[in-house]
Short mmCIF file of C-alpha atoms in Angstrom, two decimals:
data_model
loop_
_atom_site.label_atom_id
_atom_site.label_comp_id
_atom_site.label_asym_id
_atom_site.label_seq_id
_atom_site.Cartn_x
_atom_site.Cartn_y
_atom_site.Cartn_z
CA MET A 1288 20.86 -2.23 14.74
CA PHE A 1289 17.52 -0.52 17.52
CA PRO A 1290 14.25 -1.00 17.35
CA VAL A 1291 11.45 1.77 17.26
CA GLY A 1292 8.20 1.69 16.51
CA ILE A 1293 6.49 4.91 16.26
CA ASP A 1294 2.30 5.46 16.51
CA VAL A 1295 1.25 8.39 14.82
CA SER A 1296 -1.41 9.58 15.15
CA LYS A 1297 -3.03 13.52 14.30
CA ASN A 1298 -0.84 15.34 16.66
CA THR A 1299 1.83 12.70 18.17
CA LEU A 1300 3.94 11.14 18.34
CA ASP A 1301 4.38 7.48 20.92
CA LEU A 1302 7.58 5.84 19.97
CA CYS A 1303 9.80 2.88 21.58
CA MET A 1304 12.20 1.66 21.16
CA LEU A 1305 13.88 -1.78 22.56
CA TYR A 1306 17.26 -1.94 23.79
CA ASP A 1307 17.95 -5.90 24.77
CA GLY A 1308 15.34 -7.84 21.93
CA ILE A 1309 11.11 -8.14 23.09
CA LYS A 1310 12.59 -8.91 27.34
CA GLY A 1311 14.55 -6.55 27.72
CA ARG A 1312 15.18 -2.99 28.74
CA ILE A 1313 12.55 -0.44 27.09
CA LYS A 1314 12.74 3.62 26.06
CA THR A 1315 9.31 5.38 25.39
CA ARG A 1316 8.40 9.23 24.42
CA ASN A 1317 5.94 10.85 23.03
CA ILE A 1318 5.69 13.68 21.31
CA GLN A 1319 4.09 16.83 18.95
CA ASN A 1320 3.80 15.44 15.19
CA ASN A 1321 3.94 18.64 13.57
CA ARG A 1322 7.33 20.51 11.29
CA HIS A 1323 9.93 19.57 14.35
CA SER A 1324 8.99 15.95 15.66
CA VAL A 1325 12.01 14.34 13.55
CA GLU A 1326 14.35 17.16 15.26
CA ASN A 1327 12.72 16.23 18.99
CA ILE A 1328 13.03 12.52 17.13
CA LEU A 1329 16.41 12.91 16.71
CA ARG A 1330 17.59 14.96 20.62
CA TRP A 1331 16.00 12.16 21.85
CA LEU A 1332 17.83 9.24 19.95
CA ARG A 1333 21.28 11.14 21.85
CA LEU A 1334 19.57 11.37 25.15
CA GLN A 1335 19.60 7.54 24.16
CA HIS A 1336 23.10 7.29 22.79
CA CYS A 1337 22.19 6.29 19.65
CA CYS A 1338 23.10 7.90 16.20
CA PRO A 1339 20.13 7.66 12.83
CA GLU A 1340 22.13 4.58 11.54
CA ASP A 1341 22.33 2.66 14.79
CA VAL A 1342 17.65 2.86 14.35
CA HIS A 1343 15.01 0.85 12.58
CA VAL A 1344 12.08 2.57 12.15
CA VAL A 1345 8.61 0.40 11.79
CA MET A 1346 5.61 2.52 11.52
CA GLU A 1347 1.78 1.48 10.46
CA ALA A 1348 0.87 3.34 6.35
CA THR A 1349 -1.62 4.69 7.88
CA GLY A 1350 -1.99 7.09 4.62
CA VAL A 1351 -1.27 10.84 5.15
CA TYR A 1352 -0.34 10.42 8.90
CA HIS A 1353 2.57 8.16 7.79
CA GLU A 1354 4.22 9.85 4.81
CA ARG A 1355 5.73 12.74 5.72
CA LEU A 1356 7.08 11.79 8.58
CA ALA A 1357 8.59 8.48 6.99
CA THR A 1358 10.20 10.98 3.45
CA GLU A 1359 11.56 12.84 6.36
CA LEU A 1360 13.16 10.29 9.10
CA HIS A 1361 14.84 8.75 5.29
CA ASP A 1362 16.10 11.62 4.22
CA ALA A 1363 17.35 11.66 7.64
CA GLY A 1364 19.80 8.65 7.32
CA PHE A 1365 17.46 6.23 9.84
CA ARG A 1366 16.19 2.93 7.72
CA VAL A 1367 12.12 3.36 7.82
CA SER A 1368 9.94 0.33 7.18
CA LEU A 1369 6.56 0.51 6.74
CA ALA A 1370 4.05 -2.06 8.49
CA ASN A 1371 0.13 -3.17 6.41
CA PRO A 1372 -1.75 -2.47 9.24
CA HIS A 1373 -3.13 -5.65 9.03
CA ARG A 1374 -0.24 -7.63 9.07
CA SER A 1375 1.31 -5.74 12.80
CA ARG A 1376 -3.58 -6.50 13.99
CA GLU A 1377 -1.79 -10.07 12.61
CA PHE A 1378 1.49 -9.67 14.82
CA ALA A 1379 -0.32 -8.39 17.79
CA ARG A 1380 -2.89 -11.74 18.66
CA GLY A 1381 0.00 -13.55 18.00
CA MET A 1382 1.82 -11.94 20.75
CA GLY A 1383 -0.65 -12.10 22.60
CA ILE A 1384 -1.28 -8.35 22.17
CA MET A 1385 -5.19 -7.39 22.90
CA THR A 1386 -5.42 -4.11 24.62
CA LYS A 1387 -4.69 -0.78 21.90
CA THR A 1388 -3.76 1.88 23.09
CA ASP A 1389 -1.00 4.30 21.47
CA LYS A 1390 2.40 3.98 23.46
CA VAL A 1391 1.30 -0.65 23.42
CA ASP A 1392 0.92 0.12 19.40
CA ALA A 1393 4.15 2.40 19.79
CA TYR A 1394 5.89 -0.89 21.92
CA MET A 1395 3.93 -4.01 19.18
CA LEU A 1396 5.78 -2.46 16.34
CA ALA A 1397 9.30 -2.77 17.88
CA CYS A 1398 8.95 -5.72 18.14
CA TYR A 1399 7.85 -6.46 14.85
CA ALA A 1400 10.80 -4.43 13.90
CA PHE A 1401 12.57 -6.63 15.89
CA LEU A 1402 11.03 -10.03 14.80
CA LYS A 1403 9.70 -9.83 11.73
CA LYS A 1404 13.61 -7.35 10.21
CA PRO A 1405 10.49 -5.71 6.89
CA HIS A 1406 12.60 -4.52 4.14
CA ARG A 1407 13.51 -0.60 3.91
CA TRP A 1408 11.33 1.31 3.37
CA GLU A 1409 12.03 3.44 0.02
CA PRO A 1410 9.46 6.96 -0.47
CA PRO A 1411 8.30 6.86 -4.29
CA ALA A 1412 10.01 10.26 -6.29
CA PRO A 1413 8.69 13.44 -6.23
CA GLU A 1414 5.92 13.57 -8.23
CA ILE A 1415 4.48 10.71 -7.28
CA ARG A 1416 3.44 11.60 -4.31
CA TYR A 1417 1.94 15.20 -5.20
CA LEU A 1418 0.06 12.78 -8.06
CA GLY A 1419 -1.29 10.81 -4.69
CA ALA A 1420 -1.77 13.86 -2.33
CA LEU A 1421 -4.26 15.21 -5.52
CA LEU A 1422 -5.75 12.27 -6.00
CA ARG A 1423 -6.56 11.54 -2.27
CA ARG A 1424 -7.74 15.62 -1.94
CA ARG A 1425 -10.23 14.38 -5.59
CA ASP A 1426 -11.74 11.54 -3.18
CA VAL A 1427 -12.61 13.58 -0.43
CA LEU A 1428 -13.75 15.72 -1.79
CA LEU A 1429 -16.58 13.81 -4.12
CA GLY A 1430 -17.16 12.71 -0.66
CA ASP A 1431 -18.50 16.53 0.29
CA ALA A 1432 -19.67 16.73 -3.42
CA LEU A 1433 -18.30 19.81 -3.86
CA ARG A 1434 -18.49 19.49 -7.69
CA GLU A 1435 -16.51 23.32 -8.51
CA GLU A 1436 -13.89 21.33 -6.65
CA VAL A 1437 -13.49 18.13 -7.43
CA SER A 1438 -13.16 19.98 -11.58
CA ASN A 1439 -10.93 21.58 -9.92
CA ILE A 1440 -8.71 19.21 -8.22
CA GLU A 1441 -8.99 16.70 -12.14
CA ARG A 1442 -7.83 20.12 -13.35
CA GLN A 1443 -4.42 20.29 -11.47
CA ILE A 1444 -4.76 16.16 -12.40
CA LYS A 1445 -4.12 16.26 -15.70
CA ALA A 1446 -2.18 19.39 -15.80
CA HIS A 1447 0.68 17.57 -13.49
CA ILE A 1448 0.82 14.21 -15.74
CA LYS A 1449 1.01 16.34 -18.45
CA ALA A 1450 3.07 18.36 -17.44
CA SER A 1451 5.68 15.41 -16.55
CA PRO A 1452 7.10 13.04 -19.23
CA ALA A 1453 7.81 10.08 -16.41
CA LEU A 1454 3.34 10.33 -16.05
CA ARG A 1455 2.33 11.37 -18.48
CA ARG A 1456 4.26 7.50 -20.17
CA ASP A 1457 3.24 5.42 -17.12
CA TYR A 1458 -0.24 6.92 -17.57
CA THR A 1459 -0.89 6.02 -21.84
CA LEU A 1460 0.97 2.75 -20.60
CA LEU A 1461 -1.56 1.50 -18.04
CA THR A 1462 -5.03 3.01 -19.99
CA SER A 1463 -3.70 0.89 -22.64
CA ILE A 1464 -5.73 -1.44 -21.72
CA LYS A 1465 -9.29 -1.99 -21.95
CA SER A 1466 -11.24 -1.41 -18.95
CA VAL A 1467 -8.42 -0.38 -17.37
CA GLY A 1468 -10.38 3.77 -17.57
CA PRO A 1469 -8.21 6.64 -16.69
CA GLN A 1470 -9.22 7.11 -12.89
CA LEU A 1471 -8.03 3.38 -11.57
CA GLY A 1472 -4.86 4.20 -14.50
CA MET A 1473 -4.26 7.42 -12.25
CA HIS A 1474 -4.37 5.29 -8.95
CA MET A 1475 -3.15 2.56 -10.11
CA LEU A 1476 -0.16 4.40 -11.19
CA VAL A 1477 0.37 5.43 -7.68
CA VAL A 1478 0.70 2.21 -6.15
CA LEU A 1479 2.72 0.91 -8.87
CA ARG A 1480 5.66 3.36 -8.77
CA SER A 1481 5.27 3.82 -5.19
CA HIS A 1482 6.95 0.20 -4.39
CA ASN A 1483 9.48 -2.37 -5.14
CA PHE A 1484 7.10 -4.78 -6.35
CA VAL A 1485 9.06 -7.92 -7.69
CA SER A 1486 6.04 -9.34 -9.15
CA ALA A 1487 2.72 -8.96 -10.13
CA GLU A 1488 2.33 -11.64 -7.03
CA GLN A 1489 3.17 -9.41 -4.68
CA ALA A 1490 1.08 -6.88 -5.85
CA ALA A 1491 -2.42 -8.36 -6.29
CA ALA A 1492 -1.35 -9.75 -2.36
CA PHE A 1493 -0.67 -5.50 -1.69
CA LEU A 1494 -3.87 -3.99 -3.20
CA GLY A 1495 -5.59 -7.74 -1.06
CA VAL A 1496 -6.92 -9.00 -4.04
CA VAL A 1497 -5.76 -12.65 -3.81
CA PRO A 1498 -7.17 -14.76 -2.36
CA ILE A 1499 -7.19 -16.81 0.72
CA GLU A 1500 -8.06 -20.51 2.04
CA LYS A 1501 -9.29 -21.20 6.10
CA ARG A 1502 -8.87 -25.07 5.91
CA SER A 1503 -7.60 -26.89 9.39
CA GLY A 1504 -8.02 -30.98 9.33
CA THR A 1505 -11.72 -32.50 8.44
CA SER A 1506 -13.89 -29.17 10.07
CA VAL A 1507 -12.82 -26.25 9.58
CA ARG A 1508 -13.26 -25.71 5.70
CA SER A 1509 -13.80 -22.73 4.15
CA ARG A 1510 -14.55 -21.38 0.43
CA PRO A 1511 -11.66 -19.39 -0.70
CA ARG A 1512 -12.27 -16.18 -0.35
CA MET A 1513 -10.26 -11.71 -1.42
CA SER A 1514 -7.60 -11.17 1.30
CA LYS A 1515 -9.32 -7.45 1.31
CA ILE A 1516 -5.71 -6.41 2.54
CA GLY A 1517 -4.41 -3.05 1.37
CA PRO A 1518 -6.99 0.15 0.28
CA PRO A 1519 -10.24 -0.43 -0.18
CA GLN A 1520 -10.21 2.54 -2.37
CA LEU A 1521 -8.73 1.01 -4.65
CA ARG A 1522 -9.89 -2.37 -5.32
CA ALA A 1523 -13.37 -0.90 -4.95
CA LYS A 1524 -11.87 0.43 -8.33
CA LEU A 1525 -10.71 -2.42 -9.33
CA TYR A 1526 -14.47 -3.91 -8.51
CA MET A 1527 -15.80 -1.56 -11.31
CA SER A 1528 -13.72 -2.52 -14.15
CA ALA A 1529 -13.95 -5.62 -13.85
CA LEU A 1530 -17.24 -5.50 -13.29
CA CYS A 1531 -17.43 -3.74 -16.93
CA GLY A 1532 -13.99 -5.70 -18.48
CA LYS A 1533 -16.90 -8.66 -17.73
CA ILE A 1534 -19.20 -6.70 -20.39
CA TYR A 1535 -16.74 -5.05 -22.54
CA ASN A 1536 -13.83 -6.51 -22.80
CA LYS A 1537 -13.58 -9.75 -24.48
CA ARG A 1538 -10.18 -11.59 -22.57
CA MET A 1539 -12.35 -10.11 -19.96
CA ARG A 1540 -15.13 -11.78 -20.41
CA ASN A 1541 -13.58 -15.18 -21.70
CA ILE A 1542 -11.73 -15.77 -18.09
CA TYR A 1543 -14.81 -15.50 -16.50
CA ASP A 1544 -17.17 -17.69 -18.89
CA GLU A 1545 -14.37 -20.19 -18.29
CA MET A 1546 -15.06 -19.99 -14.82
CA CYS A 1547 -18.54 -19.85 -14.50
CA LEU A 1548 -18.92 -22.63 -17.32
CA ARG A 1549 -16.47 -24.87 -13.95
CA GLY A 1550 -18.73 -23.58 -11.39
CA LYS A 1551 -16.70 -21.02 -9.65
CA PRO A 1552 -19.38 -18.73 -8.18
CA LYS A 1553 -19.76 -14.94 -10.20
CA MET A 1554 -17.59 -13.62 -6.85
CA VAL A 1555 -15.26 -15.57 -7.62
CA ALA A 1556 -14.92 -15.09 -11.02
CA ILE A 1557 -14.21 -11.33 -10.55
CA GLY A 1558 -11.72 -11.37 -8.37
CA ALA A 1559 -10.07 -13.26 -10.60
CA LEU A 1560 -11.04 -10.44 -12.72
CA MET A 1561 -8.79 -7.95 -10.44
CA ARG A 1562 -5.81 -9.49 -9.81
CA LYS A 1563 -5.88 -10.04 -13.29
CA LEU A 1564 -6.34 -6.26 -14.33
CA VAL A 1565 -3.80 -5.92 -11.31
CA HIS A 1566 -1.53 -8.15 -13.64
CA TRP A 1567 -2.14 -6.45 -16.57
CA CYS A 1568 -0.48 -3.57 -15.17
CA TYR A 1569 2.20 -4.01 -13.33
CA GLY A 1570 2.57 -5.89 -16.82
CA VAL A 1571 2.84 -2.96 -18.76
CA LEU A 1572 4.86 -1.02 -16.33
CA LYS A 1573 7.20 -3.72 -16.55
CA THR A 1574 7.72 -4.20 -19.72
CA GLY A 1575 7.38 0.27 -20.21
CA THR A 1576 4.57 -1.32 -23.93
CA VAL A 1577 1.13 -0.85 -24.57
CA PHE A 1578 -0.96 -3.36 -23.66
CA ASN A 1579 -0.72 -6.89 -25.67
CA ASP A 1580 -1.48 -10.04 -23.81
CA GLU A 1581 1.14 -12.38 -26.08
CA SER A 1582 3.84 -10.26 -25.09
CA LEU A 1583 3.08 -9.99 -21.53
CA LYS A 1584 3.28 -13.78 -20.94
CA GLN A 1585 6.05 -13.65 -20.55
CA VAL A 1586 7.49 -11.76 -18.20
CA LEU A 1587 4.26 -12.33 -15.49
CA SER A 1588 5.20 -16.10 -16.14
CA THR A 1589 8.68 -14.91 -14.08
#
């Protein structure tokens, strides 16, 4: 299988194919990012005597730019993987790649495909993709302070959820958790249904709410901090929900107070509440039942 890295930008796609590993021959191509992109990629591959089944495509998860291309490539028969931009940048530094251009990034992603062999990406259901697009549009409008348009998009979001039994069920389950309001519930629904997480810990790691520690010998030692890998907008919503939870949610308040009594810094305790919210959200969707702390313990421990 030939690894192909694609650097996706608004107007162009940079492609790089490895023929014989990272030290062998490479082929590169720059094409326009438009509705003919997949057709042009297929034409380029035919010139290399390849078909979609022979190719493993890796691109970074860059939001709106990558989603359409990834879905169309998947539907055309390609094996597609999405790389977290933070992870791929760490990988590039590990390879000694300091230059950052579109062409270099495409080569780096091809190397990532060859060496890391990331798992296959499966596109989420159409109703999940549409809900995600509506939520992103709402966030953009909030930033522009267009109140009338925000109200309009919020009506569309509510109507879309109401029209889909699956979305309505999941939304009801998520908002059965005290401190998970409508906005956090909808965003968690999109994330959890767009990825095949095998555990609550994996979901928390994706969202960047797991602690990381730096320790090396006796000279390098730092306080554990949140990894902050993943979507910052959703992490901000988790943070605000955790702040409310430590006041109004008895379970969360007990967790917070207990950690503070053990001498943990307040922000560490808040981070633990953010993780707990992710675990609970994962748990109610996994079990298909409304929130019950006791019933979730078994599924979250497996």
